[in-house]
C-alpha cells in the first residue's frame, strides 16, 4: 500500500476501505508507518472527517492491535460505562461495584487524569496498596470471583491507540470526532462488552465545550457500537458545576464511600443511578436498595481487598491523606449560588497539585476541595462556600482567589 497516496486521498475527502485503514493502523503499530505520515493522516481526518464505516474500521483496527478480553462460555452480561470526564466525576468508583451487585461483570479499564480532569486510576491509588496494574488473565479470575475489576491499560491493550493518542496530543489532532470515537470505543470494545453506557459531558469543565459537539460525539460512538454489535446508550450531561461537593483524589474517594453507603450528594447519586439503569437488568428501585442497604459498599470493600488494599483503611482516608492546611473560604455576602465554574475549580485543583500537567508528573492525593456549595443553594454572609485542602498557606491563598472567581452569589 502506498501511504502517501492514502494520505492524499483522505486529504481530498475520499472514503477509504476497511482493509486500507486496517493496513495503515497495523503498519503504524509495528513501526513500519512513521509518525510523520500518521500525523499527516490524522490532520487529514481532522479536516475531512470520516464516514461511519471508516470510523468503525478504525475502531476495529485499533481494538485488534492488541489483546481483547475473552470470557468463559455462559458468562454473565458484561457491561461498562465510559465518561468523557469532568470535574469531581467519581461516578466509576460507585457505579462499578453497584452494577456488579446485579450479577453483571464489570471489567472497567480506566485512564489517568490529564489536564483539569481527574482520572479514575489516580483516585483508586489514593487507597493505600490498591493495585491497578492487572494482567488480562488475573482480571478474568477476579471477575469470576467478585464480578468487578478496575484496572489500567496494559501494554497489550489497544497499543495502536496509545501510540496514536500521544501523536495526536502533540500535533493538534485531538479534537476530531472521528479520532476521539475510535480512541474511546476501541478501548471499551476490547473489553468485549454486551452493553456500554456513555456519559458525554459538555461545558466549561468538559472535553466537549458545547452541547452540539457532545451530541455529535455521542451519535458517532452509538453508530460504531451498532456496527460492532454492542448495545450502546449515551447520556448527555452538562459539566458547568463540579459533580458532587468534592474535587481531588482522596476527597473524591471519601465522597464516593459516602454515596456507596447510601448518602452522598444528590446530583452524584442521581447520575450514578441514571447511568447504571441503562446497562443493568434490574429496576432503578433495586439499584437504590443496593446503595441503601450496604451491598454496593460491601462490593467496593471486596474490590479493594482483591486488588491489594485494606478495607479497614477506607474510613481512615481523611487521616491518611490529611493536607497540612485545611481552611474554609467564606462568603462575603449572602444570596443564591448562581455559578460554580467547573473549569476554574478544575484549574485550581490542578494548581494545588491534585492533577498532572504532563503524563509522568506525580500527584498529591490529599489536596483539593470539599463541602463545595451547589448552584441554587441559598447562603448567608459568613457561611463557607467550600473547604480548601492545601499543601502550603501560599497554595491556599492561590486557590481561595480562584474560588472567589469561580463561585458567584446573586443577591436576593
Ligand atoms: N479520551 C480518549 O480516550 N481518547 C480521545 O481521543 C479523547 C478522550
CSV table of C-alpha atoms and ligand atoms in Angstrom, one decimal:
chain,number,residue,atom,x,y,z
A,1,UNK,CA,0.0,0.0,0.0
A,2,UNK,CA,1.4,3.4,-0.9
A,3,UNK,CA,0.9,5.5,2.2
A,4,UNK,CA,1.4,9.0,0.6
A,5,UNK,CA,-1.5,8.1,-1.8
A,6,UNK,CA,-3.7,7.0,1.0
A,7,UNK,CA,-3.0,10.3,2.9
A,8,UNK,CA,-3.7,12.4,-0.3
A,9,UNK,CA,-7.0,10.5,-0.9
A,10,UNK,CA,-8.1,11.3,2.7
A,11,UNK,CA,-6.9,14.9,2.3
A,12,UNK,CA,-9.3,15.1,-0.7
A,13,UNK,CA,-12.2,13.7,1.4
A,14,UNK,CA,-12.3,10.3,-0.2
A,15,UNK,CA,-13.7,7.3,1.7
A,16,UNK,CA,-11.1,4.7,2.5
A,17,UNK,CA,-11.8,1.0,2.6
A,18,UNK,CA,-11.8,-1.0,5.8
A,19,UNK,CA,-8.8,-3.0,4.7
A,20,UNK,CA,-6.8,0.1,3.8
A,21,UNK,CA,-7.5,1.5,7.3
A,22,UNK,CA,-6.6,-1.8,8.9
A,23,UNK,CA,-3.3,-2.0,7.0
A,24,UNK,CA,-2.4,1.6,7.9
A,25,UNK,CA,-3.1,1.0,11.6
A,26,UNK,CA,-1.2,-2.3,11.6
A,27,UNK,CA,1.8,-0.7,9.9
A,28,UNK,CA,1.8,2.2,12.4
A,29,UNK,CA,1.6,-0.2,15.4
A,30,UNK,CA,4.5,-2.2,14.1
A,31,UNK,CA,6.6,1.0,13.4
A,32,UNK,CA,6.5,0.5,9.6
A,33,UNK,CA,4.4,3.7,9.1
A,34,UNK,CA,6.4,6.5,10.6
A,35,UNK,CA,4.9,9.2,12.9
A,36,UNK,CA,5.2,11.9,10.3
A,37,UNK,CA,2.9,10.0,7.9
A,38,UNK,CA,0.5,9.1,10.6
A,39,UNK,CA,0.3,12.8,11.8
A,40,UNK,CA,-0.4,13.9,8.2
A,41,UNK,CA,-3.2,11.3,8.1
A,42,UNK,CA,-4.6,12.4,11.4
A,43,UNK,CA,-4.6,16.0,10.2
A,44,UNK,CA,-6.4,15.0,7.0
A,45,UNK,CA,-9.0,13.2,9.1
A,46,UNK,CA,-9.3,16.2,11.4
A,47,UNK,CA,-10.3,18.4,8.4
A,48,UNK,CA,-12.2,15.9,6.2
A,49,UNK,CA,-13.8,13.7,8.9
A,50,UNK,CA,-14.6,10.0,8.3
A,51,UNK,CA,-17.8,8.2,7.3
A,52,UNK,CA,-19.4,5.9,9.9
A,53,UNK,CA,-18.0,2.9,8.1
A,54,UNK,CA,-14.4,4.3,8.2
A,55,UNK,CA,-14.8,5.2,11.9
A,56,UNK,CA,-15.9,1.6,12.6
A,57,UNK,CA,-13.0,0.2,10.6
A,58,UNK,CA,-10.5,2.5,12.5
A,59,UNK,CA,-12.0,1.4,15.8
A,60,UNK,CA,-11.8,-2.3,14.9
A,61,UNK,CA,-8.2,-1.9,13.7
A,62,UNK,CA,-7.1,-0.2,16.9
A,63,UNK,CA,-9.0,-2.8,19.0
A,64,UNK,CA,-7.3,-5.6,17.1
A,65,UNK,CA,-3.9,-4.1,17.6
A,66,UNK,CA,-3.7,-5.8,21.0
A,67,UNK,CA,-5.4,-8.3,23.2
A,68,UNK,CA,-9.2,-8.3,23.9
A,69,UNK,CA,-11.0,-9.7,27.0
A,70,UNK,CA,-12.2,-13.3,26.4
A,71,UNK,CA,-14.7,-14.8,28.7
A,72,UNK,CA,-15.7,-18.3,29.5
A,73,UNK,CA,-18.8,-19.7,27.9
A,74,UNK,CA,-22.0,-18.9,29.7
A,75,UNK,CA,-20.6,-15.8,31.4
A,76,UNK,CA,-23.0,-13.2,32.8
A,77,UNK,CA,-23.8,-10.0,31.0
A,78,UNK,CA,-20.6,-7.9,30.6
A,79,UNK,CA,-21.2,-4.1,31.0
A,80,UNK,CA,-19.3,-0.9,31.5
A,81,UNK,CA,-19.5,2.8,31.3
A,82,UNK,CA,-17.3,5.5,29.9
A,83,UNK,CA,-17.3,9.2,30.7
A,84,UNK,CA,-15.6,11.9,28.7
A,85,UNK,CA,-14.5,13.2,32.0
A,86,UNK,CA,-15.4,16.1,34.2
A,87,UNK,CA,-14.5,17.9,37.4
A,88,UNK,CA,-15.4,15.9,40.5
A,89,UNK,CA,-16.5,13.0,38.4
A,90,UNK,CA,-16.1,10.0,40.6
A,91,UNK,CA,-19.1,8.0,39.2
A,92,UNK,CA,-17.0,5.0,38.2
A,93,UNK,CA,-16.0,4.3,41.8
A,94,UNK,CA,-19.6,3.9,42.7
A,95,UNK,CA,-21.1,2.5,39.5
A,96,UNK,CA,-18.7,-0.4,39.1
A,97,UNK,CA,-19.4,-2.1,42.4
A,98,UNK,CA,-23.1,-1.2,42.3
A,99,UNK,CA,-23.6,-2.7,38.9
A,100,UNK,CA,-21.6,-5.8,39.9
A,101,UNK,CA,-24.1,-6.4,42.7
A,102,UNK,CA,-26.7,-7.1,40.0
A,103,UNK,CA,-24.9,-10.2,38.7
A,104,UNK,CA,-23.2,-8.3,35.8
A,105,UNK,CA,-19.5,-8.4,35.2
A,106,UNK,CA,-17.8,-5.1,35.1
A,107,UNK,CA,-14.3,-5.2,33.5
A,108,UNK,CA,-13.5,-1.5,33.9
A,109,UNK,CA,-10.3,-0.3,32.1
A,110,UNK,CA,-9.8,3.3,33.0
A,111,UNK,CA,-7.3,6.1,32.5
A,112,UNK,CA,-5.3,8.6,34.4
A,113,UNK,CA,-6.1,12.3,34.8
A,114,UNK,CA,-4.5,14.7,32.4
A,115,UNK,CA,-5.1,18.4,32.4
A,116,UNK,CA,-8.0,19.6,34.6
A,117,UNK,CA,-10.0,16.3,34.7
A,118,UNK,CA,-9.0,13.7,37.2
A,119,UNK,CA,-8.6,10.0,36.4
A,120,UNK,CA,-10.2,7.0,38.0
A,121,UNK,CA,-6.9,5.2,38.4
A,122,UNK,CA,-5.4,8.2,40.3
A,123,UNK,CA,-8.4,8.2,42.7
A,124,UNK,CA,-8.1,4.5,43.3
A,125,UNK,CA,-4.4,4.8,44.0
A,126,UNK,CA,-5.3,7.2,46.9
A,127,UNK,CA,-6.3,3.9,48.6
A,128,UNK,CA,-3.1,2.5,50.1
A,129,UNK,CA,-1.9,-0.6,48.3
A,130,UNK,CA,-4.6,-0.5,45.6
A,131,UNK,CA,-3.0,-2.1,42.5
A,132,UNK,CA,-4.3,-1.1,39.1
A,133,UNK,CA,-1.7,-3.0,37.1
A,134,UNK,CA,-3.5,-6.2,36.5
A,135,UNK,CA,-3.0,-8.7,33.7
A,136,UNK,CA,-5.9,-9.8,31.5
A,137,UNK,CA,-5.9,-13.3,32.9
A,138,UNK,CA,-5.9,-12.0,36.5
A,139,UNK,CA,-8.7,-9.7,35.6
A,140,UNK,CA,-10.9,-12.6,34.3
A,141,UNK,CA,-10.2,-14.6,37.5
A,142,UNK,CA,-11.2,-11.6,39.6
A,143,UNK,CA,-14.4,-11.2,37.5
A,144,UNK,CA,-15.2,-14.9,38.2
A,145,UNK,CA,-14.8,-14.3,41.9
A,146,UNK,CA,-16.3,-10.9,42.6
A,147,UNK,CA,-17.7,-9.6,39.2
A,148,UNK,CA,-15.7,-6.4,39.1
A,149,UNK,CA,-12.2,-5.3,38.3
A,150,UNK,CA,-10.9,-1.7,37.9
A,151,UNK,CA,-7.6,-1.5,36.1
A,152,UNK,CA,-5.3,0.4,33.8
A,153,UNK,CA,-4.5,-0.3,30.2
A,154,UNK,CA,-1.8,-3.0,29.9
A,155,UNK,CA,0.9,-2.7,27.1
A,156,UNK,CA,-1.0,-5.3,25.1
A,157,UNK,CA,-4.3,-3.4,25.3
A,158,UNK,CA,-5.0,-1.2,22.3
A,159,UNK,CA,-1.4,-0.3,21.7
A,160,UNK,CA,-2.3,1.5,18.4
A,161,UNK,CA,-4.5,3.9,20.4
A,162,UNK,CA,-1.7,4.5,22.9
A,163,UNK,CA,0.7,5.4,20.1
A,164,UNK,CA,-1.8,7.4,18.1
A,165,UNK,CA,-3.1,9.4,21.1
A,166,UNK,CA,0.4,10.5,22.1
A,167,UNK,CA,0.9,11.6,18.5
A,168,UNK,CA,-2.4,13.5,18.3
A,169,UNK,CA,-1.6,15.2,21.6
A,170,UNK,CA,1.4,16.9,20.0
A,171,UNK,CA,0.0,17.5,16.5
A,172,UNK,CA,-3.2,19.4,17.2
A,173,UNK,CA,-5.4,16.5,16.2
A,174,UNK,CA,-7.1,15.5,19.5
A,175,UNK,CA,-10.4,17.3,18.9
A,176,UNK,CA,-11.6,15.2,15.9
A,177,UNK,CA,-14.9,13.4,16.5
A,178,UNK,CA,-13.8,10.5,14.3
A,179,UNK,CA,-10.5,10.1,16.1
A,180,UNK,CA,-12.0,10.5,19.6
A,181,UNK,CA,-14.7,8.0,18.8
A,182,UNK,CA,-12.2,5.4,17.6
A,183,UNK,CA,-9.9,6.0,20.5
A,184,UNK,CA,-12.6,5.6,23.2
A,185,UNK,CA,-14.6,2.9,21.5
A,186,UNK,CA,-11.5,0.7,20.7
A,187,UNK,CA,-10.6,0.6,24.3
A,188,UNK,CA,-14.2,-0.1,25.5
A,189,UNK,CA,-14.9,-2.7,22.8
A,190,UNK,CA,-11.6,-4.5,23.6
A,191,UNK,CA,-13.4,-5.3,26.9
A,192,UNK,CA,-15.8,-7.5,24.8
A,193,UNK,CA,-18.9,-5.9,26.3
A,194,UNK,CA,-22.5,-6.7,25.8
A,195,UNK,CA,-23.7,-3.2,26.9
A,196,UNK,CA,-22.0,0.1,27.4
A,197,UNK,CA,-23.3,3.5,28.7
A,198,UNK,CA,-21.5,6.7,27.7
A,199,UNK,CA,-21.6,9.7,29.9
A,200,UNK,CA,-20.9,12.5,27.4
A,201,UNK,CA,-20.2,15.8,29.2
A,202,UNK,CA,-20.3,19.3,27.8
A,203,UNK,CA,-19.5,22.7,29.3
A,204,UNK,CA,-16.6,24.6,30.8
A,205,UNK,CA,-15.4,21.6,32.8
A,206,UNK,CA,-15.6,19.1,30.0
A,207,UNK,CA,-13.7,17.9,27.0
A,208,UNK,CA,-16.6,18.9,24.7
A,209,UNK,CA,-17.4,22.6,25.2
A,210,UNK,CA,-20.8,22.7,23.5
A,211,UNK,CA,-23.9,20.5,23.6
A,212,UNK,CA,-23.8,20.2,19.8
A,213,UNK,CA,-20.3,18.7,19.9
A,214,UNK,CA,-21.3,16.3,22.7
A,215,UNK,CA,-24.4,15.2,20.6
A,216,UNK,CA,-22.2,14.6,17.5
A,217,UNK,CA,-19.7,12.6,19.6
A,218,UNK,CA,-22.5,10.6,21.2
A,219,UNK,CA,-24.1,9.8,17.8
A,220,UNK,CA,-20.8,8.7,16.4
A,221,UNK,CA,-20.0,6.4,19.3
A,222,UNK,CA,-23.5,4.9,19.2
A,223,UNK,CA,-23.1,4.2,15.4
A,224,UNK,CA,-19.8,2.4,16.0
A,225,UNK,CA,-21.4,0.3,18.8
A,226,UNK,CA,-24.2,-0.6,16.4
A,227,UNK,CA,-21.8,-1.6,13.7
A,228,UNK,CA,-19.9,-3.8,16.1
A,229,UNK,CA,-22.9,-5.5,17.8
A,230,UNK,CA,-22.7,-3.8,21.2
A,231,UNK,CA,-25.7,-2.1,22.8
A,232,UNK,CA,-24.5,1.5,23.4
A,233,UNK,CA,-26.5,4.1,25.3
A,234,UNK,CA,-25.4,7.7,25.6
A,235,UNK,CA,-26.5,10.2,28.3
A,236,UNK,CA,-25.6,13.9,27.8
A,237,UNK,CA,-24.7,15.8,30.9
A,238,UNK,CA,-23.7,19.4,31.5
A,239,UNK,CA,-20.4,20.0,33.3
A,240,UNK,CA,-20.9,23.6,34.3
A,241,UNK,CA,-20.5,23.0,38.0
A,242,UNK,CA,-18.4,20.2,39.7
A,243,UNK,CA,-20.2,16.9,40.2
A,244,UNK,CA,-20.9,16.4,43.9
A,245,UNK,CA,-19.1,18.5,46.5
A,246,UNK,CA,-15.6,17.2,46.4
A,247,UNK,CA,-12.7,17.5,43.9
A,248,UNK,CA,-9.3,16.0,44.4
A,249,UNK,CA,-8.2,12.4,44.7
A,250,UNK,CA,-8.7,11.2,48.3
A,251,UNK,CA,-11.5,13.7,48.8
A,252,UNK,CA,-13.4,12.2,45.9
A,253,UNK,CA,-12.9,8.6,47.2
A,254,UNK,CA,-14.3,9.8,50.6
A,255,UNK,CA,-17.4,11.2,48.8
A,256,UNK,CA,-17.7,8.0,46.8
A,257,UNK,CA,-17.7,6.0,50.0
A,258,UNK,CA,-20.5,8.2,51.4
A,259,UNK,CA,-22.5,7.6,48.3
A,260,UNK,CA,-21.8,3.8,48.4
A,261,UNK,CA,-23.1,4.0,52.0
A,262,UNK,CA,-26.5,5.3,50.7
A,263,UNK,CA,-25.7,9.0,51.3
A,264,UNK,CA,-23.6,11.5,49.3
A,265,UNK,CA,-24.6,14.5,47.2
A,266,UNK,CA,-27.9,14.2,45.3
A,267,UNK,CA,-26.5,15.0,41.9
A,268,UNK,CA,-23.8,12.4,42.2
A,269,UNK,CA,-26.3,9.7,43.3
A,270,UNK,CA,-28.8,10.5,40.6
A,271,UNK,CA,-26.1,10.4,37.9
A,272,UNK,CA,-24.9,7.0,39.1
A,273,UNK,CA,-28.4,5.7,39.0
A,274,UNK,CA,-29.2,7.3,35.6
A,275,UNK,CA,-26.1,5.6,34.0
A,276,UNK,CA,-26.4,2.3,35.9
A,277,UNK,CA,-30.0,1.7,34.9
A,278,UNK,CA,-29.1,1.8,31.2
A,279,UNK,CA,-26.8,-1.3,31.5
A,280,UNK,CA,-28.4,-3.5,34.2
A,281,UNK,CA,-31.4,-5.8,34.0
A,282,UNK,CA,-32.9,-4.7,37.3
A,283,UNK,CA,-35.2,-1.7,38.0
A,284,UNK,CA,-33.9,1.6,39.4
A,285,UNK,CA,-35.5,0.9,42.8
A,286,UNK,CA,-33.4,-2.2,43.1
A,287,UNK,CA,-30.2,-0.2,42.4
A,288,UNK,CA,-31.3,2.3,45.1
A,289,UNK,CA,-31.8,-0.5,47.5
A,290,UNK,CA,-28.3,-1.9,46.8
A,291,UNK,CA,-26.9,1.5,47.7
A,292,UNK,CA,-29.0,2.0,50.8
A,293,UNK,CA,-28.6,-1.5,52.3
A,294,UNK,CA,-24.8,-1.5,52.2
A,295,UNK,CA,-24.5,-4.1,49.3
A,296,UNK,CA,-22.6,-1.7,47.0
A,297,UNK,CA,-20.3,-0.7,49.8
A,298,UNK,CA,-19.5,-4.3,50.6
A,299,UNK,CA,-18.7,-5.0,47.0
A,300,UNK,CA,-16.4,-2.0,46.9
A,301,UNK,CA,-14.6,-3.4,50.0
A,302,UNK,CA,-14.3,-6.7,48.2
A,303,UNK,CA,-12.8,-4.9,45.2
A,304,UNK,CA,-10.3,-3.1,47.4
A,305,UNK,CA,-9.2,-6.3,49.2
A,306,UNK,CA,-8.9,-8.2,45.8
A,307,UNK,CA,-6.6,-5.5,44.4
A,308,UNK,CA,-4.2,-5.3,47.3
A,309,UNK,CA,-5.8,-2.6,49.6
A,310,UNK,CA,-7.2,-3.0,53.1
A,311,UNK,CA,-10.9,-2.1,53.5
A,312,UNK,CA,-10.1,-1.1,57.1
A,313,UNK,CA,-8.1,1.9,55.7
A,314,UNK,CA,-11.2,3.3,54.0
A,315,UNK,CA,-12.8,5.0,57.0
A,316,UNK,CA,-9.4,6.5,57.8
A,317,UNK,CA,-8.6,8.1,54.4
A,318,UNK,CA,-9.1,11.6,55.7
A,319,UNK,CA,-6.4,11.0,58.3
A,320,UNK,CA,-4.1,9.0,55.9
A,321,UNK,CA,-4.2,11.9,53.4
A,322,UNK,CA,-4.5,14.9,55.7
A,323,UNK,CA,-3.4,18.1,53.9
A,324,UNK,CA,-1.3,20.5,56.1
A,325,UNK,CA,-3.6,23.4,55.5
A,326,UNK,CA,-7.4,22.8,55.6
A,327,UNK,CA,-9.4,26.0,55.7
A,328,UNK,CA,-12.8,27.3,54.6
A,329,UNK,CA,-13.5,30.0,52.0
A,330,UNK,CA,-16.1,32.4,53.5
A,331,UNK,CA,-18.8,34.1,51.5
A,332,UNK,CA,-18.6,37.9,51.8
A,333,UNK,CA,-22.3,38.4,51.1
A,334,UNK,CA,-25.5,36.3,51.1
A,335,UNK,CA,-27.8,35.2,48.3
A,336,UNK,CA,-28.3,32.3,45.9
A,337,UNK,CA,-25.4,30.5,44.4
A,338,UNK,CA,-25.8,31.2,40.7
A,339,UNK,CA,-22.5,29.7,39.4
A,340,UNK,CA,-19.7,27.4,40.4
A,341,UNK,CA,-17.4,27.4,37.4
A,342,UNK,CA,-16.3,23.7,37.0
A,343,UNK,CA,-13.4,24.7,34.6
A,344,UNK,CA,-12.0,27.2,37.2
A,345,UNK,CA,-12.4,24.7,40.1
A,346,UNK,CA,-10.5,22.1,37.9
A,347,UNK,CA,-7.7,24.6,37.2
A,348,UNK,CA,-7.4,25.4,40.9
A,349,UNK,CA,-7.3,21.7,41.8
A,350,UNK,CA,-4.5,21.2,39.3
A,351,UNK,CA,-2.6,24.1,40.8
A,352,UNK,CA,-3.0,22.7,44.3
A,353,UNK,CA,-1.2,19.6,42.9
A,354,UNK,CA,-4.0,17.1,42.6
A,355,UNK,CA,-3.6,16.6,38.9
A,356,UNK,CA,-0.9,16.4,36.4
A,357,UNK,CA,0.1,18.7,33.6
A,358,UNK,CA,2.3,16.1,31.9
A,359,UNK,CA,1.8,12.4,31.6
A,360,UNK,CA,4.6,11.5,34.0
A,361,UNK,CA,4.0,14.1,36.7
A,362,UNK,CA,3.5,12.9,40.3
A,363,UNK,CA,0.4,14.0,42.2
A,364,UNK,CA,-0.8,14.9,45.6
A,365,UNK,CA,-3.7,12.7,46.9
A,366,UNK,CA,-4.5,15.0,49.9
A,367,UNK,CA,-5.2,18.3,48.2
A,368,UNK,CA,-8.4,19.7,46.6
A,369,UNK,CA,-11.8,20.9,47.7
A,370,UNK,CA,-14.7,19.6,49.6
A,371,UNK,CA,-18.0,20.9,51.0
A,372,UNK,CA,-18.4,22.9,47.8
A,373,UNK,CA,-21.7,24.8,47.5
A,374,UNK,CA,-24.1,23.8,44.7
A,375,UNK,CA,-25.9,26.1,42.3
A,376,UNK,CA,-29.4,27.1,43.5
A,377,UNK,CA,-28.5,26.9,47.2
A,378,UNK,CA,-29.0,29.9,49.4
A,379,UNK,CA,-26.2,31.0,51.6
A,380,UNK,CA,-25.6,33.9,54.0
A,381,UNK,CA,-22.6,36.2,54.6
A,382,UNK,CA,-20.0,34.4,56.7
A,383,UNK,CA,-21.0,31.0,55.6
A,384,UNK,CA,-18.4,28.7,53.9
A,385,UNK,CA,-18.6,28.2,50.1
A,386,UNK,CA,-16.1,25.3,50.3
A,387,UNK,CA,-13.1,23.9,52.2
A,388,UNK,CA,-9.7,24.0,50.6
A,389,UNK,CA,-7.1,21.3,51.4
A,390,UNK,CA,-3.7,22.7,50.5
A,391,UNK,CA,-0.1,21.8,51.0
A,392,UNK,CA,1.0,25.3,52.0
A,393,UNK,CA,-0.6,28.7,53.0
A,394,UNK,CA,0.6,30.1,49.7
A,395,UNK,CA,-1.3,27.4,47.8
A,396,UNK,CA,-4.4,28.1,50.0
A,397,UNK,CA,-4.3,31.8,49.0
A,398,UNK,CA,-4.0,31.0,45.3
A,399,UNK,CA,-6.9,28.5,45.5
A,400,UNK,CA,-9.0,30.9,47.5
A,401,UNK,CA,-8.6,33.7,44.9
A,402,UNK,CA,-9.6,31.2,42.2
A,403,UNK,CA,-12.7,30.0,44.1
A,404,UNK,CA,-13.7,33.6,44.6
A,405,UNK,CA,-13.8,34.0,40.8
A,406,UNK,CA,-15.5,30.5,40.3
A,407,UNK,CA,-18.3,31.0,42.7
A,408,UNK,CA,-21.0,33.6,42.0
A,409,UNK,CA,-23.6,34.5,44.5
A,410,UNK,CA,-26.6,36.6,43.3
A,411,UNK,CA,-28.0,38.9,45.9
A,412,UNK,CA,-31.7,38.1,46.9
B,1,LIG,N1,-10.3,10.1,25.6
B,1,LIG,C1,-9.7,9.1,24.9
B,1,LIG,O1,-9.5,8.0,25.4
B,1,LIG,N2,-9.4,9.4,23.6
B,1,LIG,C2,-9.6,10.5,23.0
B,1,LIG,O2,-9.3,10.7,21.8
B,1,LIG,C3,-10.2,11.6,23.8
B,1,LIG,C4,-10.5,11.3,25.1
